[in-house]
Amino acid sequence: MASISLLREIGPATPRLNREDPYLRLHAVNIYVRDLDRSLHFYTNQLGFHLALDKRLQSGERLLAVAPPDGTGVLRLIAPSPDSRSYDLIGKPTQLVFLTEDVVAKFSEWTKRGVRFRYTPRLRRIKYNQDGAAAATSTAATETPPVWGGVVTRFEDIDGNSFTLVGLDEVSSEIEAQRRAIAEKLEAERRVAQELEIARQVQARLFPQTLPPSGTLEYAGVCVQAREVGGDYYDFLNLGQNRLGLIIGDIAGKGIAAALLMANLQANLRSQCATAVALPELFLESVNRIFYENTVESAYATLFFGAYEERERSLRYANCGHLPGLVLRNDQTVERLDSTGTVLGLFSSWGCSIRECGLSPGDTLALYTDGVTESFNESGEEFGERRLIEGLRRNEHLPPETVVNSILDDVRRFSLQEQVDDITLIVARCRG
């Protein structure tokens, strides 16, 4: 039980994926001391070690372990009974060697904290005996140190247990190289984060900044991205002739690639929307052709395009492979605005049909991406269309902006884990 607790507390290194090459690491080295609390104070306060474990077992035994700041080595401190053989090991030299990049600096730091050293740091030449054991011989400080040599000293804890502290030239060089690599990695990550933040700000400006006026329709939209940038898109366009464009789209993929495609699609739609009222089919065919020509073969987008006519209170729409729009009627029925064509960007030869849907005062139109309905809880259950409709019904007398925020709250409470997909929603209500 002690071994399992210690592994859980310390935490293993990154486990190997190959079960044929089992995970293996040093668990702990026993150090026998007279008083656990005094030794714990010495190792943590004077040597700067971390407390790795301090638990009381069912047997009453205290399990105490400390670890140096770097690496995975662990020292288990044990206070044996005075009549045990282990008690005779207290104050004896140990075979433990601690490695540092600067022995002199550690010697100075620990001496000021009251750590007792056997001798001052000295240059050593490492040799190996016939049995393979390491041995060290001193060299005078005036001699030129060997390129593979190092600096060695020995120190004691408060019970006289002695340890070797060594610094090797090759290790110091390796540590410095690792520091440079880490610094370069952090700087690269900082630059990436800064660029992503700029991209996020730029993409935020692609969403509607102002709402075109409408006398018979109140509406609102929102996009909450799973990453800094994403591929969901919504827009409100003034199409002229008392018509309002309602657009929602979802680019295949996530992150920077999807964000770039989203910007491309947004530019196509806005630059050609002047033809949307008179020739909606040709308008969408042109958008598809440009999107197809400007993207790789696997890129595509789903899109719902609707043109709302103020005076007639009607919506002419095309659903290009997108989720069905929902119209919640005053009589509690729900009408689904299903697909009228395939997705954009996969085919050079493309077409769709245009359908019309009338809206009566009090009717609510909802357009959304799969980040809403496919958000899932801990049990793997999806939020689904039913919960979306229930949320819309519950808030049917509130302003669309309030309804949008309420649905977002519903999704977040339902799906407590990290958001994995962009969430985009448009709610529009026909005024009386």
Short mmCIF file of C-alpha atoms in Angstrom, two decimals:
data_model
loop_
_atom_site.label_atom_id
_atom_site.label_comp_id
_atom_site.label_asym_id
_atom_site.label_seq_id
_atom_site.Cartn_x
_atom_site.Cartn_y
_atom_site.Cartn_z
CA MET A 1 0.00 0.00 0.00
CA ALA A 2 2.89 2.36 0.71
CA SER A 3 4.35 1.92 -2.76
CA ILE A 4 1.04 2.67 -4.47
CA SER A 5 0.50 5.77 -2.36
CA LEU A 6 3.98 7.08 -3.08
CA LEU A 7 3.61 6.57 -6.84
CA ARG A 8 0.27 8.38 -6.83
CA GLU A 9 1.65 11.25 -4.75
CA ILE A 10 4.89 11.79 -6.68
CA GLY A 11 3.32 11.12 -10.06
CA PRO A 12 5.00 9.00 -12.73
CA ALA A 13 6.87 10.40 -15.67
CA THR A 14 5.23 10.21 -19.07
CA PRO A 15 4.21 6.52 -19.40
CA ARG A 16 5.39 4.51 -22.34
CA LEU A 17 2.74 3.61 -24.87
CA ASN A 18 4.39 0.30 -25.73
CA ARG A 19 3.32 -2.27 -23.11
CA GLU A 20 6.10 -4.59 -24.28
CA ASP A 21 8.59 -2.04 -22.89
CA PRO A 22 7.17 -1.59 -19.34
CA TYR A 23 7.42 1.64 -17.41
CA LEU A 24 10.31 1.69 -14.91
CA ARG A 25 11.68 4.34 -12.58
CA LEU A 26 13.47 4.69 -9.26
CA HIS A 27 10.86 4.55 -6.51
CA ALA A 28 12.69 5.70 -3.37
CA VAL A 29 15.98 5.43 -1.48
CA ASN A 30 15.79 4.89 2.28
CA ILE A 31 17.61 7.33 4.56
CA TYR A 32 17.61 6.39 8.27
CA VAL A 33 17.26 9.28 10.69
CA ARG A 34 16.58 9.79 14.41
CA ASP A 35 13.71 12.27 14.24
CA LEU A 36 11.41 12.65 11.24
CA ASP A 37 10.34 16.24 11.91
CA ARG A 38 13.89 17.49 12.48
CA SER A 39 15.10 15.74 9.34
CA LEU A 40 12.15 17.01 7.33
CA HIS A 41 13.02 20.57 8.38
CA PHE A 42 16.65 20.03 7.36
CA TYR A 43 15.93 18.60 3.92
CA THR A 44 13.21 21.10 3.00
CA ASN A 45 14.47 24.29 4.67
CA GLN A 46 18.23 23.88 4.46
CA LEU A 47 18.67 21.83 1.30
CA GLY A 48 15.61 23.19 -0.49
CA PHE A 49 14.09 19.78 -1.22
CA HIS A 50 10.35 19.36 -1.80
CA LEU A 51 8.01 17.41 0.43
CA ALA A 52 7.05 14.45 -1.74
CA LEU A 53 4.85 12.51 0.66
CA ASP A 54 3.65 12.73 4.25
CA LYS A 55 0.96 10.20 5.15
CA ARG A 56 -0.03 8.08 8.09
CA LEU A 57 -0.67 4.41 7.25
CA GLN A 58 -3.34 2.28 8.91
CA SER A 59 -0.61 0.58 10.90
CA GLY A 60 0.28 3.94 12.45
CA GLU A 61 3.58 4.17 10.54
CA ARG A 62 4.34 7.59 9.09
CA LEU A 63 5.31 7.55 5.43
CA LEU A 64 7.58 10.55 4.77
CA ALA A 65 9.55 11.32 1.61
CA VAL A 66 11.42 14.29 0.15
CA ALA A 67 12.76 14.97 -3.33
CA PRO A 68 15.38 17.35 -4.77
CA PRO A 69 13.97 20.17 -6.94
CA ASP A 70 14.93 18.53 -10.24
CA GLY A 71 14.52 14.97 -11.43
CA THR A 72 12.43 12.09 -10.11
CA GLY A 73 14.65 10.76 -7.31
CA VAL A 74 12.93 10.40 -3.93
CA LEU A 75 14.41 9.98 -0.44
CA ARG A 76 12.23 8.17 2.06
CA LEU A 77 13.07 9.28 5.60
CA ILE A 78 12.77 6.46 8.15
CA ALA A 79 13.14 6.70 11.95
CA PRO A 80 13.90 3.09 12.96
CA SER A 81 13.54 1.67 16.43
CA PRO A 82 16.73 2.03 18.56
CA ASP A 83 16.90 -1.75 18.99
CA SER A 84 16.78 -2.45 15.23
CA ARG A 85 19.67 -3.12 12.87
CA SER A 86 18.59 -0.19 10.73
CA TYR A 87 19.25 2.15 13.65
CA ASP A 88 22.97 1.31 13.38
CA LEU A 89 22.95 2.71 9.81
CA ILE A 90 22.23 6.25 11.01
CA GLY A 91 25.21 8.54 10.51
CA LYS A 92 26.99 6.27 8.05
CA PRO A 93 28.28 7.33 4.64
CA THR A 94 25.78 6.73 1.87
CA GLN A 95 26.43 5.89 -1.75
CA LEU A 96 24.08 8.66 -2.91
CA VAL A 97 25.47 11.24 -5.32
CA PHE A 98 23.68 14.54 -5.99
CA LEU A 99 24.44 16.26 -9.28
CA THR A 100 24.51 20.03 -9.76
CA GLU A 101 25.77 22.37 -12.44
CA ASP A 102 27.58 24.59 -9.90
CA VAL A 103 29.03 22.86 -6.83
CA VAL A 104 30.64 26.04 -5.51
CA ALA A 105 27.33 27.92 -5.61
CA LYS A 106 25.53 25.10 -3.77
CA PHE A 107 28.38 24.88 -1.28
CA SER A 108 28.10 28.60 -0.53
CA GLU A 109 24.27 28.51 -0.34
CA TRP A 110 24.04 25.47 1.93
CA THR A 111 26.94 26.55 4.16
CA LYS A 112 25.05 29.77 4.94
CA ARG A 113 22.07 27.61 5.91
CA GLY A 114 24.13 25.60 8.36
CA VAL A 115 24.82 22.49 6.28
CA ARG A 116 28.04 20.77 7.33
CA PHE A 117 30.55 19.84 4.59
CA ARG A 118 33.43 17.39 4.98
CA TYR A 119 35.71 19.51 2.79
CA THR A 120 35.60 22.42 0.39
CA PRO A 121 34.83 21.70 -3.28
CA ARG A 122 37.81 20.38 -5.18
CA LEU A 123 38.63 19.31 -8.70
CA ARG A 124 38.43 15.56 -9.23
CA ARG A 125 39.36 13.08 -11.95
CA ILE A 126 36.88 10.24 -12.28
CA LYS A 127 38.39 6.75 -12.51
CA TYR A 128 36.83 3.31 -12.44
CA ASN A 129 38.06 0.32 -10.45
CA GLN A 130 38.34 -3.17 -11.93
CA ASP A 131 34.90 -3.99 -10.55
CA GLY A 132 33.42 -0.96 -12.31
CA ALA A 133 32.97 1.17 -9.18
CA ALA A 134 33.62 4.88 -9.55
CA ALA A 135 36.55 6.37 -7.70
CA ALA A 136 37.84 9.93 -7.57
CA THR A 137 41.32 11.38 -7.14
CA SER A 138 42.03 14.99 -6.26
CA THR A 139 43.97 17.37 -8.43
CA ALA A 140 45.53 20.59 -7.27
CA ALA A 141 43.53 23.70 -8.01
CA THR A 142 46.48 25.09 -9.97
CA GLU A 143 46.48 22.15 -12.37
CA THR A 144 44.50 22.35 -15.59
CA PRO A 145 41.29 20.36 -14.93
CA PRO A 146 40.60 17.52 -17.35
CA VAL A 147 37.92 18.30 -19.92
CA TRP A 148 35.87 15.37 -18.58
CA GLY A 149 36.51 16.19 -14.95
CA GLY A 150 34.41 17.94 -12.35
CA VAL A 151 34.15 19.39 -8.86
CA VAL A 152 33.29 17.25 -5.82
CA THR A 153 32.52 17.68 -2.14
CA ARG A 154 30.65 15.77 0.58
CA PHE A 155 28.04 17.04 3.02
CA GLU A 156 26.12 15.64 5.97
CA ASP A 157 22.60 15.85 7.25
CA ILE A 158 21.82 16.50 10.92
CA ASP A 159 22.29 12.79 11.76
CA GLY A 160 25.69 12.53 10.07
CA ASN A 161 24.47 10.69 6.98
CA SER A 162 26.92 11.83 4.30
CA PHE A 163 26.31 12.39 0.60
CA THR A 164 28.42 13.31 -2.42
CA LEU A 165 27.76 16.54 -4.31
CA VAL A 166 29.33 16.58 -7.76
CA GLY A 167 29.35 18.88 -10.76
CA LEU A 168 30.56 17.65 -14.16
CA ASP A 169 31.57 19.89 -17.03
CA GLU A 170 29.55 17.93 -19.57
CA VAL A 171 26.45 18.08 -17.39
CA SER A 172 26.80 21.84 -16.92
CA SER A 173 27.11 22.31 -20.67
CA GLU A 174 24.09 20.09 -21.29
CA ILE A 175 21.98 21.97 -18.73
CA GLU A 176 22.92 25.29 -20.29
CA ALA A 177 21.99 23.96 -23.73
CA GLN A 178 18.64 22.81 -22.34
CA ARG A 179 18.08 26.26 -20.84
CA ARG A 180 18.67 27.87 -24.20
CA ALA A 181 16.35 25.40 -25.90
CA ILE A 182 13.62 26.03 -23.32
CA ALA A 183 14.05 29.80 -23.65
CA GLU A 184 13.80 29.53 -27.43
CA LYS A 185 10.69 27.36 -27.12
CA LEU A 186 9.03 29.79 -24.71
CA GLU A 187 9.82 32.70 -27.01
CA ALA A 188 8.38 30.81 -29.98
CA GLU A 189 5.24 30.00 -27.97
CA ARG A 190 4.96 33.65 -26.94
CA ARG A 191 5.13 34.75 -30.57
CA VAL A 192 2.53 32.16 -31.59
CA ALA A 193 0.22 33.27 -28.78
CA GLN A 194 0.67 36.91 -29.79
CA GLU A 195 -0.08 36.10 -33.44
CA LEU A 196 -3.15 34.09 -32.43
CA GLU A 197 -4.41 37.00 -30.35
CA ILE A 198 -3.99 39.32 -33.33
CA ALA A 199 -5.82 36.77 -35.51
CA ARG A 200 -8.61 36.56 -32.92
CA GLN A 201 -9.02 40.33 -32.92
CA VAL A 202 -9.03 40.45 -36.73
CA GLN A 203 -11.60 37.66 -36.99
CA ALA A 204 -13.80 39.31 -34.35
CA ARG A 205 -14.09 42.29 -36.70
CA LEU A 206 -15.42 40.00 -39.45
CA PHE A 207 -18.58 39.35 -37.47
CA PRO A 208 -21.33 42.01 -37.76
CA GLN A 209 -20.39 45.18 -35.89
CA THR A 210 -23.74 46.91 -36.51
CA LEU A 211 -27.24 45.56 -37.12
CA PRO A 212 -29.06 46.72 -40.26
CA PRO A 213 -32.41 48.30 -39.27
CA SER A 214 -35.59 46.26 -39.56
CA GLY A 215 -39.12 47.35 -38.78
CA THR A 216 -40.71 43.91 -38.48
CA LEU A 217 -37.86 41.68 -37.32
CA GLU A 218 -35.76 41.86 -34.15
CA TYR A 219 -32.71 39.63 -34.16
CA ALA A 220 -29.37 38.85 -32.50
CA GLY A 221 -26.46 36.49 -33.04
CA VAL A 222 -23.37 35.20 -31.25
CA CYS A 223 -20.32 33.06 -31.95
CA VAL A 224 -18.27 31.51 -29.13
CA GLN A 225 -15.16 29.88 -30.54
CA ALA A 226 -13.58 26.80 -29.03
CA ARG A 227 -10.09 28.15 -29.80
CA GLU A 228 -8.68 31.62 -30.35
CA VAL A 229 -10.03 31.51 -33.89
CA GLY A 230 -12.48 29.19 -35.58
CA GLY A 231 -14.51 28.32 -38.65
CA ASP A 232 -18.06 29.26 -37.62
CA TYR A 233 -19.56 32.32 -39.29
CA TYR A 234 -22.69 34.40 -39.01
CA ASP A 235 -23.66 37.68 -40.61
CA PHE A 236 -26.45 40.21 -41.09
CA LEU A 237 -26.43 42.01 -44.45
CA ASN A 238 -28.44 44.97 -45.71
CA LEU A 239 -29.57 43.65 -49.10
CA GLY A 240 -31.46 46.82 -50.04
CA GLN A 241 -35.11 47.03 -51.10
CA ASN A 242 -36.19 46.52 -47.45
CA ARG A 243 -34.54 43.11 -47.29
CA LEU A 244 -32.27 41.72 -44.59
CA GLY A 245 -29.76 38.92 -45.14
CA LEU A 246 -29.43 36.30 -42.37
CA ILE A 247 -26.39 34.05 -42.82
CA ILE A 248 -24.84 31.29 -40.76
CA GLY A 249 -22.08 28.92 -41.86
CA ASP A 250 -19.69 26.27 -40.60
CA ILE A 251 -16.29 25.63 -42.18
CA ALA A 252 -15.01 22.05 -42.05
CA GLY A 253 -12.10 21.89 -39.59
CA LYS A 254 -10.89 24.04 -36.73
CA GLY A 255 -8.25 26.59 -35.84
CA ILE A 256 -6.23 28.81 -38.16
CA ALA A 257 -7.02 26.88 -41.37
CA ALA A 258 -10.77 27.09 -40.76
CA ALA A 259 -10.49 30.76 -39.80
CA LEU A 260 -8.77 31.60 -43.09
CA LEU A 261 -11.50 29.79 -45.05
CA MET A 262 -14.14 31.55 -43.00
CA ALA A 263 -12.62 34.92 -43.94
CA ASN A 264 -12.57 33.87 -47.59
CA LEU A 265 -16.24 32.86 -47.51
CA GLN A 266 -17.25 36.04 -45.68
CA ALA A 267 -15.48 38.19 -48.29
CA ASN A 268 -17.20 36.33 -51.14
CA LEU A 269 -20.65 36.74 -49.62
CA ARG A 270 -20.28 40.41 -48.78
CA SER A 271 -18.70 41.37 -52.09
CA GLN A 272 -21.45 39.74 -54.17
CA CYS A 273 -24.53 40.27 -51.99
CA ALA A 274 -25.85 43.01 -54.32
CA THR A 275 -27.18 40.25 -56.62
CA ALA A 276 -28.65 38.18 -53.79
CA VAL A 277 -32.19 39.60 -53.97
CA ALA A 278 -32.78 39.48 -57.71
CA LEU A 279 -30.79 36.34 -58.54
CA PRO A 280 -30.23 34.32 -55.33
CA GLU A 281 -29.43 31.06 -57.16
CA LEU A 282 -26.77 32.73 -59.35
CA PHE A 283 -25.44 34.59 -56.33
CA LEU A 284 -24.84 31.35 -54.40
CA GLU A 285 -23.47 29.57 -57.47
CA SER A 286 -20.89 32.36 -57.83
CA VAL A 287 -19.99 32.13 -54.12
CA ASN A 288 -19.51 28.38 -54.48
CA ARG A 289 -17.35 28.73 -57.61
CA ILE A 290 -14.98 31.26 -56.03
CA PHE A 291 -14.80 29.27 -52.79
CA TYR A 292 -14.05 26.11 -54.80
CA GLU A 293 -11.31 27.79 -56.83
CA ASN A 294 -9.63 29.41 -53.81
CA THR A 295 -9.46 26.35 -51.52
CA VAL A 296 -7.96 22.87 -51.46
CA GLU A 297 -10.00 19.89 -52.62
CA SER A 298 -11.04 18.77 -49.13
CA ALA A 299 -12.26 22.21 -47.99
CA TYR A 300 -15.97 22.85 -47.77
CA ALA A 301 -18.56 24.78 -45.79
CA THR A 302 -22.19 24.40 -44.85
CA LEU A 303 -24.26 27.55 -45.22
CA PHE A 304 -27.76 28.81 -44.51
CA PHE A 305 -28.64 31.97 -46.44
CA GLY A 306 -31.94 33.73 -45.86
CA ALA A 307 -33.31 36.98 -47.33
CA TYR A 308 -36.06 38.44 -45.15
CA GLU A 309 -38.57 40.73 -46.88
CA GLU A 310 -39.88 43.44 -44.53
CA ARG A 311 -43.29 44.21 -45.94
CA GLU A 312 -44.37 40.66 -46.78
CA ARG A 313 -42.76 39.16 -43.64
CA SER A 314 -41.36 36.31 -45.72
CA LEU A 315 -38.03 34.52 -45.74
CA ARG A 316 -36.55 33.26 -49.03
CA TYR A 317 -33.77 30.85 -48.12
CA ALA A 318 -31.26 28.31 -49.32
CA ASN A 319 -29.89 25.65 -46.97
CA CYS A 320 -26.58 24.43 -48.36
CA GLY A 321 -25.94 21.26 -46.38
CA HIS A 322 -26.45 23.06 -43.06
CA LEU A 323 -28.49 22.00 -40.06
CA PRO A 324 -32.20 22.78 -40.50
CA GLY A 325 -33.37 26.21 -39.45
CA LEU A 326 -36.16 26.15 -36.85
CA VAL A 327 -39.33 28.25 -37.02
CA LEU A 328 -41.29 28.16 -33.77
CA ARG A 329 -44.88 29.13 -34.55
CA ASN A 330 -47.37 30.82 -32.24
CA ASP A 331 -49.51 27.65 -32.30
CA GLN A 332 -46.60 25.72 -30.66
CA THR A 333 -45.70 23.88 -33.88
CA VAL A 334 -42.15 23.75 -35.21
CA GLU A 335 -41.23 24.02 -38.90
CA ARG A 336 -37.82 22.85 -40.07
CA LEU A 337 -36.08 24.60 -42.95
CA ASP A 338 -34.23 21.62 -44.37
CA SER A 339 -31.43 21.40 -46.91
CA THR A 340 -32.08 22.71 -50.42
CA GLY A 341 -28.62 21.92 -51.82
CA THR A 342 -25.26 20.40 -51.02
CA VAL A 343 -22.29 22.01 -49.25
CA LEU A 344 -20.17 24.78 -50.75
CA GLY A 345 -16.65 24.25 -52.09
CA LEU A 346 -16.55 20.56 -53.01
CA PHE A 347 -17.93 20.74 -56.57
CA SER A 348 -17.22 23.11 -59.43
CA SER A 349 -20.65 22.39 -60.90
CA TRP A 350 -23.11 23.24 -58.16
CA GLY A 351 -26.70 24.34 -57.72
CA CYS A 352 -29.40 24.76 -55.12
CA SER A 353 -33.08 25.60 -54.94
CA ILE A 354 -34.66 28.58 -53.19
CA ARG A 355 -37.59 28.10 -50.88
CA GLU A 356 -39.88 30.53 -49.12
CA CYS A 357 -41.21 30.60 -45.58
CA GLY A 358 -43.73 33.11 -44.24
CA LEU A 359 -43.35 34.52 -40.72
CA SER A 360 -46.26 35.71 -38.56
CA PRO A 361 -46.03 38.12 -35.62
CA GLY A 362 -44.57 36.25 -32.64
CA ASP A 363 -42.89 33.53 -34.73
CA THR A 364 -39.25 32.81 -33.83
CA LEU A 365 -36.52 31.78 -36.28
CA ALA A 366 -33.41 30.01 -34.95
CA LEU A 367 -30.27 29.24 -36.97
CA TYR A 368 -27.37 27.40 -35.32
CA THR A 369 -24.26 25.30 -35.85
CA ASP A 370 -23.55 21.82 -34.53
CA GLY A 371 -21.57 23.27 -31.62
CA VAL A 372 -24.97 23.92 -30.01
CA THR A 373 -26.81 20.65 -30.53
CA GLU A 374 -23.77 18.34 -30.47
CA SER A 375 -22.31 19.59 -27.19
CA PHE A 376 -22.29 16.57 -24.89
CA ASN A 377 -22.32 15.93 -21.15
CA GLU A 378 -20.21 13.54 -19.05
CA SER A 379 -22.43 10.62 -20.08
CA GLY A 380 -21.86 11.30 -23.77
CA GLU A 381 -25.44 12.54 -24.29
CA GLU A 382 -25.84 15.39 -26.78
CA PHE A 383 -27.62 18.65 -26.01
CA GLY A 384 -29.79 18.01 -29.04
CA GLU A 385 -32.48 19.83 -30.93
CA ARG A 386 -35.14 19.11 -28.30
CA ARG A 387 -33.33 21.04 -25.57
CA LEU A 388 -32.70 23.89 -28.00
CA ILE A 389 -36.41 24.13 -28.80
CA GLU A 390 -37.30 23.95 -25.10
CA GLY A 391 -34.92 26.84 -24.40
CA LEU A 392 -36.40 28.89 -27.21
CA ARG A 393 -39.94 28.24 -25.96
CA ARG A 394 -39.03 29.08 -22.39
CA ASN A 395 -37.74 32.50 -23.48
CA GLU A 396 -40.15 33.24 -26.35
CA HIS A 397 -41.32 36.54 -24.83
CA LEU A 398 -37.80 37.88 -24.19
CA PRO A 399 -35.64 39.95 -26.59
CA PRO A 400 -33.57 37.83 -29.02
CA GLU A 401 -30.29 38.96 -27.45
CA THR A 402 -31.49 37.66 -24.07
CA VAL A 403 -32.66 34.42 -25.69
CA VAL A 404 -29.23 33.89 -27.32
CA ASN A 405 -27.42 34.34 -24.00
CA SER A 406 -29.88 32.06 -22.22
CA ILE A 407 -29.32 29.26 -24.76
CA LEU A 408 -25.55 29.66 -24.35
CA ASP A 409 -25.94 29.30 -20.58
CA ASP A 410 -28.07 26.17 -21.11
CA VAL A 411 -25.36 24.60 -23.30
CA ARG A 412 -22.58 25.46 -20.83
CA ARG A 413 -24.47 24.02 -17.87
CA PHE A 414 -25.22 20.87 -19.84
CA SER A 415 -21.67 20.43 -21.16
CA LEU A 416 -19.30 21.18 -18.27
CA GLN A 417 -16.13 19.89 -19.95
CA GLU A 418 -13.86 21.93 -22.17
CA GLN A 419 -15.59 23.32 -25.27
CA VAL A 420 -14.49 21.35 -28.33
CA ASP A 421 -16.45 23.04 -31.13
CA ASP A 422 -17.47 26.58 -32.06
CA ILE A 423 -20.95 27.55 -30.87
CA THR A 424 -22.89 29.91 -33.14
CA LEU A 425 -26.54 30.91 -32.85
CA ILE A 426 -28.93 33.39 -34.49
CA VAL A 427 -32.37 34.11 -33.03
CA ALA A 428 -34.88 36.34 -34.88
CA ARG A 429 -38.47 37.13 -33.92
CA CYS A 430 -41.18 38.61 -36.14
CA ARG A 431 -42.65 41.72 -34.52
CA GLY A 432 -46.39 42.31 -34.17
#
